[in-house]
PDB file of C-alpha atoms and ligand atoms in Angstrom:
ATOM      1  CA  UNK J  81      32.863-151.330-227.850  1.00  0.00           C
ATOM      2  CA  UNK J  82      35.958-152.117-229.974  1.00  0.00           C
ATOM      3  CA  UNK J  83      35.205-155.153-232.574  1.00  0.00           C
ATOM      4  CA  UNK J  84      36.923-156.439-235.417  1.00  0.00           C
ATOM      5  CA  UNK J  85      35.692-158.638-237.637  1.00  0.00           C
ATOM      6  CA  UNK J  86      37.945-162.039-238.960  1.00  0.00           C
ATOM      7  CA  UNK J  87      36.816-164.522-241.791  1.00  0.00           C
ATOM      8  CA  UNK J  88      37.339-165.653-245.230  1.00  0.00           C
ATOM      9  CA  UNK J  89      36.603-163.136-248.183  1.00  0.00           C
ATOM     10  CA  UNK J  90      32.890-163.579-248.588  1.00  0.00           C
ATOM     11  CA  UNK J  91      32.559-165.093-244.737  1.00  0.00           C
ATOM     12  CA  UNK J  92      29.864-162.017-244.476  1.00  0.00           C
ATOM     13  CA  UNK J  93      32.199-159.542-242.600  1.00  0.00           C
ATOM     14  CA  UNK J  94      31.082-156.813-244.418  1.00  0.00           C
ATOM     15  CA  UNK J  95      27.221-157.847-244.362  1.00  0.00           C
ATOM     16  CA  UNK J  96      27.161-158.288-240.392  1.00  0.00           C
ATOM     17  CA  UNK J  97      30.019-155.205-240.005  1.00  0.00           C
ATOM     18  CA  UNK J  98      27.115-152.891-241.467  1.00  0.00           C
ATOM     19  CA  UNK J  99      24.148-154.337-239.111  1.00  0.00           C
ATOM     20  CA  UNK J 100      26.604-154.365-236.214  1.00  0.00           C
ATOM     21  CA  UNK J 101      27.600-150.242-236.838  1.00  0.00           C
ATOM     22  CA  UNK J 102      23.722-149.604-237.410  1.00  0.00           C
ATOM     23  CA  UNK J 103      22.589-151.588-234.217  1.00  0.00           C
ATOM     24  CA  UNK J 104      25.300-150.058-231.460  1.00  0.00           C
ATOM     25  CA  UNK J 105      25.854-146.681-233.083  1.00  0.00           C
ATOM     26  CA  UNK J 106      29.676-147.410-233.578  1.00  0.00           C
ATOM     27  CA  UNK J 107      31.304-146.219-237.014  1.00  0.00           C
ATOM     28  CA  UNK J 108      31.949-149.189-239.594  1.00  0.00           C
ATOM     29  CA  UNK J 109      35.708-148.938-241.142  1.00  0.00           C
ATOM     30  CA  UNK J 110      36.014-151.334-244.110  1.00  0.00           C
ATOM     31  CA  UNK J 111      39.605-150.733-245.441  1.00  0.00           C
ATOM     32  CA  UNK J 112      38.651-152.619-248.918  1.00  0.00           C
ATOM     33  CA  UNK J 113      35.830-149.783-248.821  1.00  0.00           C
ATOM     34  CA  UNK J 114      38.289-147.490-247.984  1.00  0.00           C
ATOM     35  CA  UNK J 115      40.945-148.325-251.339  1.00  0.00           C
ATOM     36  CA  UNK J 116      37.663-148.726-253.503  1.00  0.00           C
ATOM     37  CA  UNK J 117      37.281-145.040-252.407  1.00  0.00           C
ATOM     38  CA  UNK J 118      40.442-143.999-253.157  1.00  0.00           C
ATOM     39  CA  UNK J 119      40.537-145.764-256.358  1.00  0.00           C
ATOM     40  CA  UNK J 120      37.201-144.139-257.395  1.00  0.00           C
ATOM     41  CA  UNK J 121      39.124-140.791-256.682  1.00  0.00           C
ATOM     42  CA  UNK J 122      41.977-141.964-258.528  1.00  0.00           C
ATOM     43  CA  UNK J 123      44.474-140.622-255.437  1.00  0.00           C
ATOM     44  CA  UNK J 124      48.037-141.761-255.544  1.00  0.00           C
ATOM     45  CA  UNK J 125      47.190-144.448-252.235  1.00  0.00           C
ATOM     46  CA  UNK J 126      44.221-145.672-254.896  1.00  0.00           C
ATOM     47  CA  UNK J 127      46.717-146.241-257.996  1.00  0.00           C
ATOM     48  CA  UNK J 128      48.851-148.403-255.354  1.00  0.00           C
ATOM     49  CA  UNK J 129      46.406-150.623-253.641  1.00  0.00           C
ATOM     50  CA  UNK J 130      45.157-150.981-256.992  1.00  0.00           C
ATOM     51  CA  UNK J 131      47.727-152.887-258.038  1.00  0.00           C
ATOM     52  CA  UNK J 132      47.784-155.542-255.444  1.00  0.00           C
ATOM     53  CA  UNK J 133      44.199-156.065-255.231  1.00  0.00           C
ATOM     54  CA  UNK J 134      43.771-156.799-258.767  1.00  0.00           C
ATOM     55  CA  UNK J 135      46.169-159.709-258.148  1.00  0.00           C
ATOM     56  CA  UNK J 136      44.374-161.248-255.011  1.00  0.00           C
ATOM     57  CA  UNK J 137      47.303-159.940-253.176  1.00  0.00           C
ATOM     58  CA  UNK J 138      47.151-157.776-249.870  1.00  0.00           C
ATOM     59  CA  UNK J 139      48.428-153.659-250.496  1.00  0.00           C
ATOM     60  CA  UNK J 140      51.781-153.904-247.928  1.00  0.00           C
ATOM     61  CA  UNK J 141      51.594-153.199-244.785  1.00  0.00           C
ATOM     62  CA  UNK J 142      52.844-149.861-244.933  1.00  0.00           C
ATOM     63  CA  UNK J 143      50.378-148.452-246.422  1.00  0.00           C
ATOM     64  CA  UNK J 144      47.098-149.745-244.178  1.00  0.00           C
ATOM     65  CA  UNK J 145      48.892-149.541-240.524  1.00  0.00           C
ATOM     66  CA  UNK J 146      49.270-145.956-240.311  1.00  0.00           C
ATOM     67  CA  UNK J 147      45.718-144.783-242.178  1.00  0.00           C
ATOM     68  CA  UNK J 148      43.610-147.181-239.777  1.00  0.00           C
ATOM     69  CA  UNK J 149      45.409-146.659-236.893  1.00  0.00           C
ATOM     70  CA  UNK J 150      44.534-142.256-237.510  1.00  0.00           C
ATOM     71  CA  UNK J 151      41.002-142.920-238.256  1.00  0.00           C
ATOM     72  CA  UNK J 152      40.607-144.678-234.613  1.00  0.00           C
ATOM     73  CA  UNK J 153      41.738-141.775-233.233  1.00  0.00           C
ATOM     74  CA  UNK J 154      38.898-139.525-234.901  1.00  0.00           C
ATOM     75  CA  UNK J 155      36.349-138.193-232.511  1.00  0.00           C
ATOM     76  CA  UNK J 156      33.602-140.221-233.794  1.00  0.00           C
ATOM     77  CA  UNK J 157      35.569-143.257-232.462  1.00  0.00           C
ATOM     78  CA  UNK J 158      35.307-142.360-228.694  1.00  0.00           C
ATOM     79  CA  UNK J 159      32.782-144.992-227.622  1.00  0.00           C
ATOM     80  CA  UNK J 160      34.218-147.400-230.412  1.00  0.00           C
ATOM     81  CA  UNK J 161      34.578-148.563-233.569  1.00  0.00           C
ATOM     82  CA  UNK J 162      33.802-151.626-235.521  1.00  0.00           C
ATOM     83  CA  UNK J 163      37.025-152.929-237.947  1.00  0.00           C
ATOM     84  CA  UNK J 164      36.459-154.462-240.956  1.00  0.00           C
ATOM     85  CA  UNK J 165      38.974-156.198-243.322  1.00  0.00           C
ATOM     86  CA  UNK J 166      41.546-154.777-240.435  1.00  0.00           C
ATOM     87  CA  UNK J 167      43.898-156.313-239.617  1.00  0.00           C
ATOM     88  CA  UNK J 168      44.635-158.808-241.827  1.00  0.00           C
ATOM     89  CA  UNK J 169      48.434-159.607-241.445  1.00  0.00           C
ATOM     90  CA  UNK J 170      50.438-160.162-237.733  1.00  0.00           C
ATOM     91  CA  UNK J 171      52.517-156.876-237.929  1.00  0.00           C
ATOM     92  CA  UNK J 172      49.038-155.064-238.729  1.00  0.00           C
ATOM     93  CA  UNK J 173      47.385-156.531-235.537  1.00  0.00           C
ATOM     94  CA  UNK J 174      50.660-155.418-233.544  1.00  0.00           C
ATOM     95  CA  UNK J 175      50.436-152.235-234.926  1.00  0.00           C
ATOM     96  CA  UNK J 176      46.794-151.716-233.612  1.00  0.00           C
ATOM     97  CA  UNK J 177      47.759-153.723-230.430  1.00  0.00           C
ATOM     98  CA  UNK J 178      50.107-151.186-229.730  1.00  0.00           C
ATOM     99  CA  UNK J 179      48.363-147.613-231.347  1.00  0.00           C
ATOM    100  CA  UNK J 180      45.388-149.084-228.460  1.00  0.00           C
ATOM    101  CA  UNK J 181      47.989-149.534-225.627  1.00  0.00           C
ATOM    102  CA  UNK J 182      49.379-146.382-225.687  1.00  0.00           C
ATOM    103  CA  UNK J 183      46.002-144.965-224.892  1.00  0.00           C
ATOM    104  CA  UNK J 184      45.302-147.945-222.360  1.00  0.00           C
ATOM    105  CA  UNK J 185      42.956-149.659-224.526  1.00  0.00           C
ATOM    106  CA  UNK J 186      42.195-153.256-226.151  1.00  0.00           C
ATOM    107  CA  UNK J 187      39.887-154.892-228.409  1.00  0.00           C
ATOM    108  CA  UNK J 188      37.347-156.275-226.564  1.00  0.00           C
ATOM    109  CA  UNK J 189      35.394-158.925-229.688  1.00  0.00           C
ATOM    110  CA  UNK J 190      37.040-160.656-232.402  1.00  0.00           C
ATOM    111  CA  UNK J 191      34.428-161.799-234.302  1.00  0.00           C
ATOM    112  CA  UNK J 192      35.163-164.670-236.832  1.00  0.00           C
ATOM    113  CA  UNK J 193      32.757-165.535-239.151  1.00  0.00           C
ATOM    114  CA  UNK J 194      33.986-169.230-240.346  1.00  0.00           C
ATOM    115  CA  UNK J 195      32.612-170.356-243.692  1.00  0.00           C
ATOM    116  CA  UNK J 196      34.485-173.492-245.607  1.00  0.00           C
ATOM    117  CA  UNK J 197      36.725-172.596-248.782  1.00  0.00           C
ATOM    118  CA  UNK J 198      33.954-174.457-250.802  1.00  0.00           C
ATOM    119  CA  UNK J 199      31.124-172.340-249.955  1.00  0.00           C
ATOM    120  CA  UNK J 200      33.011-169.432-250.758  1.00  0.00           C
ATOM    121  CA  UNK J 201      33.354-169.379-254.455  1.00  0.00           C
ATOM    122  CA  UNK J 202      29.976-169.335-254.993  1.00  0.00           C
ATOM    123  CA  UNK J 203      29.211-166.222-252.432  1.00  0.00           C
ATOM    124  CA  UNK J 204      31.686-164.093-254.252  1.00  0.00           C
ATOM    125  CA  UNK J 205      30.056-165.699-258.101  1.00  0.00           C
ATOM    126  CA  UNK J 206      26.962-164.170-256.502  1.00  0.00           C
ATOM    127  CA  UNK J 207      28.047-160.550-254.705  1.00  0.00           C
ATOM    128  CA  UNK J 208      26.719-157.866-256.120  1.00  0.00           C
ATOM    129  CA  UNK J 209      28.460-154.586-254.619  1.00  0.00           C
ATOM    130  CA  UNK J 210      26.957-151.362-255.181  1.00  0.00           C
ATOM    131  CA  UNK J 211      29.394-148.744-257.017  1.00  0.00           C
ATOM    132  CA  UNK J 212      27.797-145.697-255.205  1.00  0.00           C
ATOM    133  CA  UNK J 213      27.316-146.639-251.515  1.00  0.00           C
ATOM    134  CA  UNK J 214      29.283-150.130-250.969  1.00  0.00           C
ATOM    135  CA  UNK J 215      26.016-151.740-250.108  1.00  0.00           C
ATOM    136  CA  UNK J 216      26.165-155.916-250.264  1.00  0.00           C
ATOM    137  CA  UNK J 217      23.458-158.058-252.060  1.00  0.00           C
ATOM    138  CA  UNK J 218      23.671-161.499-253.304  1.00  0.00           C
ATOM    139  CA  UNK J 219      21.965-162.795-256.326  1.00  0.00           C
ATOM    140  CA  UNK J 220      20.378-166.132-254.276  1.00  0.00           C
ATOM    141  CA  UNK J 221      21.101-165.161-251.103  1.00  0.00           C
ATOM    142  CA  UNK J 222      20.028-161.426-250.429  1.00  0.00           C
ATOM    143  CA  UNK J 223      18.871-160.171-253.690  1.00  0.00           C
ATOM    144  CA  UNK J 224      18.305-156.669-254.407  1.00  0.00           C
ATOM    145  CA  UNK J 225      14.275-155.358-255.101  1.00  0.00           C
ATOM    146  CA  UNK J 226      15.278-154.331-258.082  1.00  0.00           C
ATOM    147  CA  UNK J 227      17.409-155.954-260.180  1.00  0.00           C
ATOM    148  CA  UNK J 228      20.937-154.628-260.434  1.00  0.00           C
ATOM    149  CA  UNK J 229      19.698-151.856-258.551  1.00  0.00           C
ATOM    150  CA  UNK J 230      20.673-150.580-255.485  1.00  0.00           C
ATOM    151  CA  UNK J 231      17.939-150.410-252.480  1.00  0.00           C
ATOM    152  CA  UNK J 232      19.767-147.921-250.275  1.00  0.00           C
ATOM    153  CA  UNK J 233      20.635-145.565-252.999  1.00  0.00           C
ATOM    154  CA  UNK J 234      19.400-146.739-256.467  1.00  0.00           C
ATOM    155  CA  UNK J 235      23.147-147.152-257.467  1.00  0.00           C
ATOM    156  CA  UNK J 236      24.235-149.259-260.574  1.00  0.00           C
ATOM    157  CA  UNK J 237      25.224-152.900-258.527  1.00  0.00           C
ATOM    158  CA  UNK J 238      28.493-154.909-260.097  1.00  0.00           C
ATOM    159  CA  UNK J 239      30.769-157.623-259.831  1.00  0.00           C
ATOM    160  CA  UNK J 240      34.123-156.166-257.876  1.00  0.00           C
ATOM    161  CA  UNK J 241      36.934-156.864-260.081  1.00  0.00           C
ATOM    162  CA  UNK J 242      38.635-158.794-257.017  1.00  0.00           C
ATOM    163  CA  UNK J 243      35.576-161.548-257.450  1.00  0.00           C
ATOM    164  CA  UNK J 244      36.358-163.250-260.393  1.00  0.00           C
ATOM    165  CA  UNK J 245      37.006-166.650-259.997  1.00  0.00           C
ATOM    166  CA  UNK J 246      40.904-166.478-260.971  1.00  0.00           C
ATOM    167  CA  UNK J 247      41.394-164.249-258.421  1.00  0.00           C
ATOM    168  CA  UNK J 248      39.440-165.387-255.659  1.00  0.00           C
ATOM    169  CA  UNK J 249      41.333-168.744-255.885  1.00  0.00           C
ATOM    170  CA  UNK J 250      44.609-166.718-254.840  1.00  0.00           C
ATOM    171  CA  UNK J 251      42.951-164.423-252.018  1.00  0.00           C
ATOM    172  CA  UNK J 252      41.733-167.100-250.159  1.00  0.00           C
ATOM    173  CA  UNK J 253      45.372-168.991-250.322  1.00  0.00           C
ATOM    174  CA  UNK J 254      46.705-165.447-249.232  1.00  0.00           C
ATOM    175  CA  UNK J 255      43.785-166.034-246.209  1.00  0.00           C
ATOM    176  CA  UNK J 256      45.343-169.307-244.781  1.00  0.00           C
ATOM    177  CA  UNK J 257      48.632-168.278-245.000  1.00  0.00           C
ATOM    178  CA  UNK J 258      48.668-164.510-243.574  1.00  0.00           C
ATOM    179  CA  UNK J 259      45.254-163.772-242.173  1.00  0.00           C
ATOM    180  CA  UNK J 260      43.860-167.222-240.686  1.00  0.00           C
ATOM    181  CA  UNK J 261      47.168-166.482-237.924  1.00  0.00           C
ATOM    182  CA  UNK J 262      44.896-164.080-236.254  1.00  0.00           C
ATOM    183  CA  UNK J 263      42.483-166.271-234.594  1.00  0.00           C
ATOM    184  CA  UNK J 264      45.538-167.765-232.465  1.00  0.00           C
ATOM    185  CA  UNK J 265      47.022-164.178-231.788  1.00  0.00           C
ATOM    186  CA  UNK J 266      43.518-162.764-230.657  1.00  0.00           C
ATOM    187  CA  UNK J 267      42.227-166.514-229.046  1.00  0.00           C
ATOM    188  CA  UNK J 268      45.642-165.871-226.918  1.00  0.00           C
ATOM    189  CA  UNK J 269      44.076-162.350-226.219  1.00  0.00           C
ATOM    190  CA  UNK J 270      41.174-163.762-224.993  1.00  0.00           C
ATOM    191  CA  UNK J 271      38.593-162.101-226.713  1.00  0.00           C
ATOM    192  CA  UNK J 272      38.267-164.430-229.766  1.00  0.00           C
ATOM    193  CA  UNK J 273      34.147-165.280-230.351  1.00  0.00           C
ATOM    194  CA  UNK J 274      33.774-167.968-233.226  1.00  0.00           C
ATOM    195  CA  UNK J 275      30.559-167.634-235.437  1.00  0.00           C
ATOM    196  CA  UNK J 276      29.175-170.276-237.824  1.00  0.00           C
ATOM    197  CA  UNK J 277      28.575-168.469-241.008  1.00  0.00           C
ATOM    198  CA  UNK J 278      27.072-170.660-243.372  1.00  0.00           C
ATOM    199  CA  UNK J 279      23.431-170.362-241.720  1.00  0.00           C
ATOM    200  CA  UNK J 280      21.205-166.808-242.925  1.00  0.00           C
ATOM    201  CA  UNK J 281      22.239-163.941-242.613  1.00  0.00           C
ATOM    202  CA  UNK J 282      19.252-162.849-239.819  1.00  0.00           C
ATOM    203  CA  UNK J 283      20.342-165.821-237.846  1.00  0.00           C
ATOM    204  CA  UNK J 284      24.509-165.120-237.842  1.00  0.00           C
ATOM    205  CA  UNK J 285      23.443-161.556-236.900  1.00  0.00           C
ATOM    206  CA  UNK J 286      21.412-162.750-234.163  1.00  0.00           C
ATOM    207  CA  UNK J 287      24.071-164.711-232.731  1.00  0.00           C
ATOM    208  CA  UNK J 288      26.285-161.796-232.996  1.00  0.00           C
ATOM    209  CA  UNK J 289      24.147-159.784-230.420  1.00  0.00           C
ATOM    210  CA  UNK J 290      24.102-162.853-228.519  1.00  0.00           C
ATOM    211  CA  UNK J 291      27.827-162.392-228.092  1.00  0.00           C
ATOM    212  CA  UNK J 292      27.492-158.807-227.753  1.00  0.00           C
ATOM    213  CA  UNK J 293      24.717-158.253-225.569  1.00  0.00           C
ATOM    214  CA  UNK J 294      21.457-156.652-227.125  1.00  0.00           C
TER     215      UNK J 294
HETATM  216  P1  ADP Y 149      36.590-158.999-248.775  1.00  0.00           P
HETATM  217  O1  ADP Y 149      35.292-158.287-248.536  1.00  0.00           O
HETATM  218  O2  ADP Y 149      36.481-159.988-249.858  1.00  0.00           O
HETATM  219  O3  ADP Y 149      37.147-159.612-247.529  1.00  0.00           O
HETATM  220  P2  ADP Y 149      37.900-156.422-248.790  1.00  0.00           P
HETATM  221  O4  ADP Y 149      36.954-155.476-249.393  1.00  0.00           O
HETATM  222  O5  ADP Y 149      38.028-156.431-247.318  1.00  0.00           O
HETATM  223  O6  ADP Y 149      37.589-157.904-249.326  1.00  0.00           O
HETATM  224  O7  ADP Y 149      39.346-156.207-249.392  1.00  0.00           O
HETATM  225  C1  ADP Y 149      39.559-156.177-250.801  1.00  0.00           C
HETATM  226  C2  ADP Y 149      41.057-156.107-251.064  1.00  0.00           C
HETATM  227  O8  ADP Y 149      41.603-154.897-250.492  1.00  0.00           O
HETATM  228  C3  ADP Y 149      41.884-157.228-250.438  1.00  0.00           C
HETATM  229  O9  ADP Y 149      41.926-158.390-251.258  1.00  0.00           O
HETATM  230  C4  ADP Y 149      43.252-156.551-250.329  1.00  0.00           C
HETATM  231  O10 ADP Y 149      43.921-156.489-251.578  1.00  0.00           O
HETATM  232  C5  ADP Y 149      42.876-155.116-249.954  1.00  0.00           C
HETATM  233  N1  ADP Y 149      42.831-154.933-248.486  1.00  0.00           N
HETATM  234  C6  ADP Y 149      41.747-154.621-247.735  1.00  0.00           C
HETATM  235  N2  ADP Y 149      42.073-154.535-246.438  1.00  0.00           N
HETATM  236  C7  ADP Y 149      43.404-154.801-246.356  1.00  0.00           C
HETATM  237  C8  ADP Y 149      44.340-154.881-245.288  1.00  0.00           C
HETATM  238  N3  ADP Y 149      43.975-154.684-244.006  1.00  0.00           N
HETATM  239  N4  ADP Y 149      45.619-155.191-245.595  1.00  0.00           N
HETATM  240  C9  ADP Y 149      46.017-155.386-246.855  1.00  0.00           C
HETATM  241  N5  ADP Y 149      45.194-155.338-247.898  1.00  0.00           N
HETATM  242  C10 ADP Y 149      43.891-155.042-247.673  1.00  0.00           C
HETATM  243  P1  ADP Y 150      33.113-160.236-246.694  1.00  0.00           P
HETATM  244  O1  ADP Y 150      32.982-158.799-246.266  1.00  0.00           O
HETATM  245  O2  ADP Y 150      33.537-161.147-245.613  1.00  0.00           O
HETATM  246  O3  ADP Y 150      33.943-160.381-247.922  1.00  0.00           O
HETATM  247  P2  ADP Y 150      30.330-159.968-247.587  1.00  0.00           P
HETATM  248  O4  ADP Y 150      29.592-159.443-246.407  1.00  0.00           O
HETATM  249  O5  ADP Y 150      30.628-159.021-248.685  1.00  0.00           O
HETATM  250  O6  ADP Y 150      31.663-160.747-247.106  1.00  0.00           O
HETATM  251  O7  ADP Y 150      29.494-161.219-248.161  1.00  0.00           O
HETATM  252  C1  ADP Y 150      29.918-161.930-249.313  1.00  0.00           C
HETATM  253  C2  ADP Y 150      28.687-162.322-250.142  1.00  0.00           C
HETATM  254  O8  ADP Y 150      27.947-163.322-249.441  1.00  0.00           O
HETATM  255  C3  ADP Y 150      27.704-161.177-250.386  1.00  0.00           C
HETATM  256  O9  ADP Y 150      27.135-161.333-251.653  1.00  0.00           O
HETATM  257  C4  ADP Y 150      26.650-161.354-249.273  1.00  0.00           C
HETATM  258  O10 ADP Y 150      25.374-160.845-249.665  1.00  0.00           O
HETATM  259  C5  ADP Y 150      26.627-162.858-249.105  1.00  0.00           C
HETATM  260  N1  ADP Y 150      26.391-163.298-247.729  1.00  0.00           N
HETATM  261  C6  ADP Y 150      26.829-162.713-246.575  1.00  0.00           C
HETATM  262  N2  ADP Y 150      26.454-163.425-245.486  1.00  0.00           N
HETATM  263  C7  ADP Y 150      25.762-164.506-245.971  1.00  0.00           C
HETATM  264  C8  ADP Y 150      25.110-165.633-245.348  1.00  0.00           C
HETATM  265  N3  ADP Y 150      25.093-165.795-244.008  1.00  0.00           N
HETATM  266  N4  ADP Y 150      24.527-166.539-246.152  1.00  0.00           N
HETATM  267  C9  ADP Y 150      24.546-166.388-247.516  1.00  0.00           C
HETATM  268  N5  ADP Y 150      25.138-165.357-248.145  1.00  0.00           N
HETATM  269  C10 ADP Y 150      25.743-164.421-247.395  1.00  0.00           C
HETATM  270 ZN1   ZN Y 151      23.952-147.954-253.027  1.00  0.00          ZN
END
């Protein structure tokens, strides 16, 4: 089963990404986890995406196409893989269109979450991420037992950088214009599912396996 998720930042693609992984036994590749990693690690690909992601902007191209389209090809992708934050631009979804063909593959889901631009600012206000494991909590709507305290891992839980409100202004103008495109391209594909994401969590999920069959 080959999914990627599509949706606003803060739509919940990360939230449902992680359920989705756990429930079909399919490995979850974030590529914001991925450069949050790598900037952690302070590696030369972590200084770079650094850059642009402090601004709101999207790291080029370049430098997402070619890691992604290697990590599909690991063994623990064989029965599938579920995308996350990938792809985000038209040349990336070419790029996995084609790194898929050449092995006689497709995607087979699309999965947008759709949440309005006025719900979002308040879901990123309220994300809590944790710094250890990546886990997602919300201060209203999926709070953490502890407070500021991680359940999976016990981690110290903070506000990403990338979700202050100056910045999330610009990433969801930098949504419409390069990454809302991809509903069309993968509608046209014919695999496009849309998902209302404004209702709980539990009940988007459950409409997910609806799609997917579970
Ligand atoms: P969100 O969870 O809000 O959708 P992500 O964690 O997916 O955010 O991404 C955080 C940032 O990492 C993005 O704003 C962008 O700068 C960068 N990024 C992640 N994935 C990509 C990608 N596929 N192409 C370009 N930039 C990306
Ligand atoms: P994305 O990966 O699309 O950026 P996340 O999964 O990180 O989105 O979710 C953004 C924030 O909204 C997180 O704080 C998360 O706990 C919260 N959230 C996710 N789905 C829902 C939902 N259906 N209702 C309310 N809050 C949600
Ligand atoms: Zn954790």
């Amino acid at each position: 089963m080959k999914i990627i998720m599509l949706g606003a930042p803060g739509a919940g693609k990360g939230t449902q990404a992680k359920q989705i992984a756990e429930q079909y036994n399919i490995p979850h590749i974030s590529t914001g986890d991925i450069f949050r990693e790598n900037i952690k690690n302070g590696t030369p690909l972590g200084a770079k995406a650094k850059e642009y992601m402090d601004q709101g902007l999207l790291v080029p191209d370049e430098l997402v196409c070619d890691l992604v389209v290697d990590r599909i090809e690991k063994d623990d992708c064989s029965k599938g893989f579920i995308l996350d934050g990938f792809p985000r631009t038209i040349p990336q979804a070419d790029a996995l269109d084609t790194a898929l063909k050449e092995k006689n593959k497709q995607i087979d889901y699309a999965l947008d979450i759709e949440v309005p631009d006025e719900n979002i600012v308040n879901r990123m206000a309220g994300r809590r991420s944790c710094k250890e494991c990546g886990a997602i909590f919300h201060l209203q709507y999926n709070p953490p037992k502890e407070e500021n305290k991680c359940d999976v891992c016990q981690g110290e839980l903070v506000l990403r950088d990338d979700d202050k409100a100056e910045t999330v202004k610009k990433r969801l103008d930098v949504y419409h214009e390069q990454t809302a495109p991809l509903i069309s391209h993968y509608e046209k594909a014919g695999v496009l599912h849309e998902i209302d994401g404004t209702v709980d969590i539990t009940v988007v999920f459950e409409e997910i396996k609806k799609i997917l069959g579970a």
